[in-house]
Amino acid sequence: MLTILFDGIAYGMVLFVLACGLSVTMGLMNFVNLAHGAFAMLGGYIAVLLMQKAGAPFLLTLPAAFMGGAIVGLVLERLLYRPMYGKTHLDQVMFTIGIVFMAVAGADYLMGSSQQIIRLPSWLQGRFEIAGIGIGRYRLFVLCVCGLLAFSLQWGFTKTRFGSRLRASVDDARVARGLGIPVNRLFALTFAIGSGLAGLGGALGIELMGLDPSFPLKFMIYFLVVVTVGGTSTITGPFFAAMLLGVADVAGKYYVPEIGAFIIYVLMVVLLIARPEGLFARARS
Amino acid sequence: MTTLHDRVRSSLYGARRWHPVEFIFWALALASFWLFPRHLLLMNEIAILALFALSLDLILGYAGIVSLGHAAFLGLGAYAAGLLAKHGIGDPLIGLLFAMIVSAVAGLLASPLVVKGNDLTRLMVTLGVALILHEVANSWASLTGGADGLQGITITPVLGLFQFDLFGKTAYLYSLSVVFVLFLVARRLVHSPFGLSLRAIRDNVLRASASGVPPSRRLAAIYTIAAAYAGAAGALMAQTTQFVSLDVLDFHRSADVMLVLIIGGPGYLYGGMIGAVVFKFLQDTIAAFTPQYWMFWIGLFLVLFVLKGRSLVHGGIASLLKHFPGLRMRKTP
Amino acid sequence: MSIVLEARDLVKQFGGITATDHVNFTLEKGARHALIGPNGAGKTTFVNLLTGVLQPTAGSVVLNGEDISHLSREARVKRGMARTFQINQLFASMTPLEMIALVTSERLGYGTRPFNALDHDPLVLDGTADIIARFRLDDIMDAPIASLPYGKQRQVEIASTFAAHPNVLLLDEPAAGVPEAERRELLDIVAALPPDVSVVLIEHDMDIVFRFATRITVLVNGRVLAEGDPATIARDPRVKEAYLGEEASHA
């Protein structure tokens, strides 16, 4: 039981790293970016290519995946995304679905449609037991990395000047602009970090979620659930939403495999009926 | 006073009057039966896609509800009609009605989730509902045939007279008739007080409720009706191909239909029809030289369309429509 | 004089801030009742509580003897209370004619009829034509609302609100944002509202207030500071104090 809880938390941690960038960009610019998963897939493939073709060690591929996602995110934000901010949600949805489709077909063309497998270094393989709880080494590693990230994000968001400017912009972009905060630059940077985190999550997630060209479509709903349930104005909201989703998904698939795939949808529906504004949304006047 | 009264009447009538171009449009759709006898199967697909897009137009164009999962109702209708025919009731009209009812009930059940939220929750809920149905159809293979699709559907002749044939003759005329009848109903609907209240909600929900319109109930009503329309499109699909595959519930169906509507322009009923023609033509052309990467091209098309193309295409349609006051194009929500 | 609208001990809190603080308010039939107060006094919040845009933390709203505190916005409209907003809220894709026809058909309860044609129903036609004539909108009735100048849009909003046949009409700063040239016409419209309709007018402009109002309530910091006829309010030193920007008495 606790093993499942542990696996679920590790899974949720990866989900959090994957989705947190999305929740901030959605909150900040009120921009619906369904293509977020494409950045995660990019990170995943960067890790795979570096390990398979260049023989790079796994640990080195993680910052590379982050950088890859961040750089592509920065470039796309400047070239393509920025003109979209003023448009309707419908346009944003169509536009980002277009990007997803191109990414899916492109990945299929370049990498083939099969599932990618990576060889983890031996010190990350296998599991050990503590007090009867089976702990996968890799999952523990993921837990530590993502936990650390979550803490530093929370710190960065609440304690630094960058974070306070960001929060001001999330609350009201117009007022923030009036106060002389460079909202556009701030957003470009946030977008890059968010995309980078997605890339990192994609690389970390290969072992847990798999990686094939349909990744951005398959996990789109997960990201949306994390963002909608978690709300878009905090780091902790999406964090707990991701944990909840991760544990529910893993436990559901383990205990009731026949209907395990439905668990997250049921969870989503129940949560939305109970709290239509999001589980951790701040009350707004 | 009488003159003002008359002006009010003629002005309100003008908004719903049939324009000659509309007659030409439907005459052309019928004439295509004789004009392109070798493309009847493709034209049948266009008619079905047009109906599906009309369904989306009712919620998106008129009520401002964005949906990422409209295929849920298409698929439900297809399976409903297919299963009914497989289990002995092969009459197409009964199947059509049954599919519409099933989809309408599903739409009604899903509507409380859809009418409450903002755009983001709506996207998620609609996507989620479609994914659930896809998963159900996939897992419940004993009923649906799972990934192999639903086979063994036998459809009896339409009205007991017109047998479905290999060339799509009956199929096209049957689909076109259904589309036309449902279009007439939709046309009546959007120009009614009910239809006007939907536009009010889409334009400004605060003012709508301050004008005495109850937004949630009206949105639930149109969502249910649109679900029935999508179910009808699904039934046509199942009946004219005598097969239902899991693909009807796939995400790309929901994305395609959005693209179809956006190409033609939402909010004046003909957008979905025009979009369906353009979309199928594109699909056919692209598939001729690069079948496996269709998804890439559709993606590129979406991106370019939203970035640049919309003003081009819609500028063209709008300048055409300017000559036809009865066919005003509405602003997108 | 009978009372048509009453707020009893109305309270609204946002987090730690009390925007409406135990407000009691009565509107008499046929009154022209102005609600004044400095910026941030809670005037719009109070109107939002009356009309159901916001839910009160405590207290109740009574319309024509019926407690409507828990009714939806649209149900309050059906019971005879309509309003305009501080910033125009209109239907951008419609013409004034369509907007007025919509409100008229909703008043008649036709909104649920999916197969009626608006131009076939004599009641809709009569009601719509009546509003258009009364507010003299016939020359702009077919122009898209979005294309009209702001002052005209304001008129359309008041006219369409009136199409609901309210017996209580709340006007939230009707003259705000309207250029001087179009102001006169607008004020004439407000002045010409039928005497049996009771009007609550939120206004900053003291000229307008003292021209129209038969009764004035002054709100400061979410509370009623003073209430009375215009002459009494004009003499009240506490009101002057509040408007001079000095710290109003927190008593």
Coordinates of C-alpha atoms in Angstrom, one line a residue, chain A residues 42-250:
Chain A
L42 CA 11.2 17.5 -27.0
G43 CA 13.0 17.2 -23.7
G44 CA 12.4 13.5 -23.7
Y45 CA 13.8 13.0 -27.2
I46 CA 16.8 15.2 -26.4
A47 CA 17.6 12.8 -23.5
V48 CA 17.1 9.8 -25.7
L49 CA 19.2 11.0 -28.5
L50 CA 22.0 12.2 -26.3
M51 CA 22.2 8.8 -24.6
Q52 CA 21.8 6.7 -27.6
K53 CA 23.8 8.6 -30.2
A54 CA 26.3 10.5 -28.1
G55 CA 26.6 8.0 -25.2
A56 CA 26.0 10.8 -22.7
P57 CA 25.5 9.9 -19.1
F58 CA 21.8 10.1 -18.0
L59 CA 22.5 12.8 -15.4
L60 CA 23.9 15.1 -18.1
T61 CA 20.9 14.7 -20.3
L62 CA 18.6 16.3 -17.7
P63 CA 20.1 19.8 -17.9
A64 CA 20.3 19.4 -21.7
A65 CA 16.6 18.5 -21.8
F66 CA 15.9 21.6 -19.7
M67 CA 17.9 23.8 -21.9
G68 CA 16.5 22.4 -25.1
G69 CA 12.9 23.0 -23.9
A70 CA 13.8 26.5 -22.6
I71 CA 15.6 27.6 -25.8
V72 CA 12.9 26.4 -28.1
G73 CA 10.3 27.9 -25.8
L74 CA 12.0 31.2 -25.9
V75 CA 12.3 31.3 -29.6
L76 CA 8.7 30.1 -30.2
E77 CA 7.4 32.6 -27.7
R78 CA 9.1 35.4 -29.5
L79 CA 8.2 34.3 -33.0
L80 CA 4.8 32.7 -32.8
Y81 CA 3.1 32.9 -29.4
R82 CA 3.3 36.6 -28.7
P83 CA 0.9 37.6 -31.5
M84 CA -1.6 35.1 -29.9
Y85 CA -1.9 36.8 -26.5
G86 CA -4.5 39.3 -27.6
K87 CA -6.6 36.7 -29.4
T88 CA -9.6 34.7 -28.2
H89 CA -9.2 31.5 -26.3
L90 CA -10.6 29.7 -29.4
D91 CA -7.8 31.0 -31.6
Q92 CA -5.3 30.1 -29.0
V93 CA -6.7 26.6 -28.8
M94 CA -6.7 26.1 -32.5
F95 CA -3.2 27.5 -32.8
T96 CA -1.7 25.4 -30.1
I97 CA -3.4 22.3 -31.3
G98 CA -1.8 23.0 -34.7
I99 CA 1.6 23.1 -33.0
V100 CA 0.8 19.8 -31.2
F101 CA -0.2 18.1 -34.5
M102 CA 3.0 19.3 -36.2
A103 CA 5.1 18.2 -33.2
V104 CA 3.4 14.7 -33.2
A105 CA 3.8 14.2 -36.9
G106 CA 7.3 15.7 -36.9
A107 CA 8.4 13.4 -34.1
D108 CA 6.9 10.4 -35.9
Y109 CA 8.9 11.4 -39.1
L110 CA 12.2 12.0 -37.3
M111 CA 12.1 9.4 -34.6
G112 CA 9.7 6.7 -35.7
S113 CA 6.5 5.8 -33.9
S114 CA 7.8 3.3 -31.5
Q115 CA 8.2 3.7 -27.7
Q116 CA 11.6 5.0 -26.7
I117 CA 13.6 3.1 -24.1
I118 CA 16.5 4.4 -22.1
R119 CA 19.1 2.5 -20.1
L120 CA 19.3 4.0 -16.7
P121 CA 22.7 4.0 -15.0
S122 CA 23.0 0.9 -12.7
W123 CA 22.8 3.0 -9.5
L124 CA 19.3 4.0 -10.4
Q125 CA 18.0 0.6 -11.2
G126 CA 16.2 -1.8 -9.0
R127 CA 14.5 -1.2 -5.7
F128 CA 15.2 -1.7 -2.0
E129 CA 13.0 -2.1 1.0
I130 CA 12.7 0.1 4.1
A131 CA 10.3 -1.1 6.8
G132 CA 8.4 -3.2 4.2
I133 CA 8.0 -0.4 1.7
G134 CA 9.5 -1.2 -1.7
I135 CA 11.3 1.8 -2.9
G136 CA 12.4 2.0 -6.5
R137 CA 15.8 3.7 -6.7
Y138 CA 14.8 5.7 -9.8
R139 CA 11.6 6.8 -8.2
L140 CA 13.4 8.0 -5.1
F141 CA 15.8 9.9 -7.4
V142 CA 12.9 11.5 -9.2
L143 CA 11.3 12.3 -5.9
C144 CA 14.4 14.1 -4.7
V145 CA 15.0 16.0 -7.9
C146 CA 11.4 17.1 -8.3
G147 CA 11.0 17.8 -4.6
L148 CA 14.0 20.0 -4.7
L149 CA 12.7 21.8 -7.7
A150 CA 9.3 22.3 -6.2
F151 CA 10.9 23.9 -3.1
S152 CA 13.1 26.2 -5.1
L153 CA 10.2 27.2 -7.3
Q154 CA 8.1 27.9 -4.3
W155 CA 11.0 29.9 -2.9
G156 CA 11.6 31.7 -6.1
F157 CA 7.9 32.5 -6.5
T158 CA 7.3 33.8 -3.0
K159 CA 10.6 35.2 -1.8
T160 CA 12.5 36.7 -4.8
R161 CA 12.0 40.0 -6.6
F162 CA 11.4 38.1 -9.8
G163 CA 8.6 36.1 -8.0
S164 CA 6.9 39.1 -6.5
R165 CA 6.9 40.9 -9.9
L166 CA 5.5 37.7 -11.4
R167 CA 2.8 37.4 -8.8
A168 CA 1.9 41.1 -9.3
S169 CA 1.6 40.4 -13.1
V170 CA -0.5 37.3 -12.5
D171 CA -2.9 39.3 -10.4
D172 CA -3.3 42.2 -12.8
A173 CA -1.1 42.6 -15.8
R174 CA -2.4 46.1 -16.6
V175 CA -1.6 47.4 -13.1
A176 CA 1.8 45.7 -13.2
R177 CA 2.6 47.4 -16.4
G178 CA 1.6 50.7 -14.9
L179 CA 4.0 50.1 -12.1
G180 CA 6.8 49.7 -14.6
I181 CA 7.1 46.0 -14.4
P182 CA 8.3 44.7 -17.8
V183 CA 5.5 42.2 -18.1
N184 CA 6.5 41.0 -21.6
R185 CA 10.1 40.2 -20.7
L186 CA 9.0 38.6 -17.5
F187 CA 6.6 36.4 -19.4
A188 CA 9.2 35.5 -22.0
L189 CA 11.5 34.4 -19.2
T190 CA 8.7 32.5 -17.4
F191 CA 7.6 30.8 -20.6
A192 CA 11.2 29.7 -21.2
I193 CA 11.5 28.4 -17.7
G194 CA 8.2 26.7 -17.9
S195 CA 9.1 25.1 -21.2
G196 CA 12.5 24.1 -19.8
L197 CA 10.8 22.4 -16.8
A198 CA 8.5 20.6 -19.2
G199 CA 11.5 19.4 -21.1
L200 CA 13.1 18.2 -17.9
G201 CA 9.9 16.5 -16.9
G202 CA 9.7 14.8 -20.2
A203 CA 13.2 13.4 -19.8
L204 CA 12.6 12.3 -16.2
G205 CA 9.3 10.9 -17.2
I206 CA 10.5 8.5 -19.9
E207 CA 10.9 5.7 -17.4
L208 CA 7.6 6.3 -15.7
M209 CA 5.2 7.5 -18.5
G210 CA 6.9 6.3 -21.7
L211 CA 7.8 8.4 -24.7
D212 CA 6.4 8.2 -28.2
P213 CA 5.2 10.8 -30.7
S214 CA 1.6 10.8 -29.2
F215 CA 3.0 12.0 -25.8
P216 CA 1.7 15.6 -26.1
L217 CA -1.9 14.4 -26.9
K218 CA -1.9 11.6 -24.4
F219 CA -1.0 13.7 -21.5
M220 CA -2.8 16.9 -22.5
I221 CA -5.7 16.1 -20.2
Y222 CA -3.4 15.4 -17.3
F223 CA -1.8 18.8 -17.6
L224 CA -5.2 20.5 -17.9
V225 CA -6.5 18.7 -14.8
V226 CA -3.5 19.8 -12.8
V227 CA -3.9 23.4 -13.9
T228 CA -7.6 23.6 -13.6
V229 CA -7.8 21.8 -10.3
G230 CA -4.7 23.4 -8.9
G231 CA -5.6 26.9 -10.0
T232 CA -3.2 29.3 -11.7
S233 CA -2.1 31.7 -9.1
T234 CA 0.1 29.6 -6.8
I235 CA 2.8 26.9 -7.0
T236 CA 1.3 24.9 -4.2
G237 CA -2.1 24.5 -5.8
P238 CA -0.8 22.7 -8.9
F239 CA 1.7 20.8 -6.7
F240 CA -1.0 19.2 -4.6
A241 CA -3.3 18.7 -7.6
A242 CA -0.4 16.8 -9.3
M243 CA 0.2 14.7 -6.2
L244 CA -3.5 13.9 -5.9
L245 CA -3.7 13.0 -9.6
G246 CA -0.5 10.9 -9.5
V247 CA -1.5 8.9 -6.4
A248 CA -5.1 8.4 -7.7
D249 CA -3.9 7.3 -11.1
V250 CA -1.3 4.8 -9.9

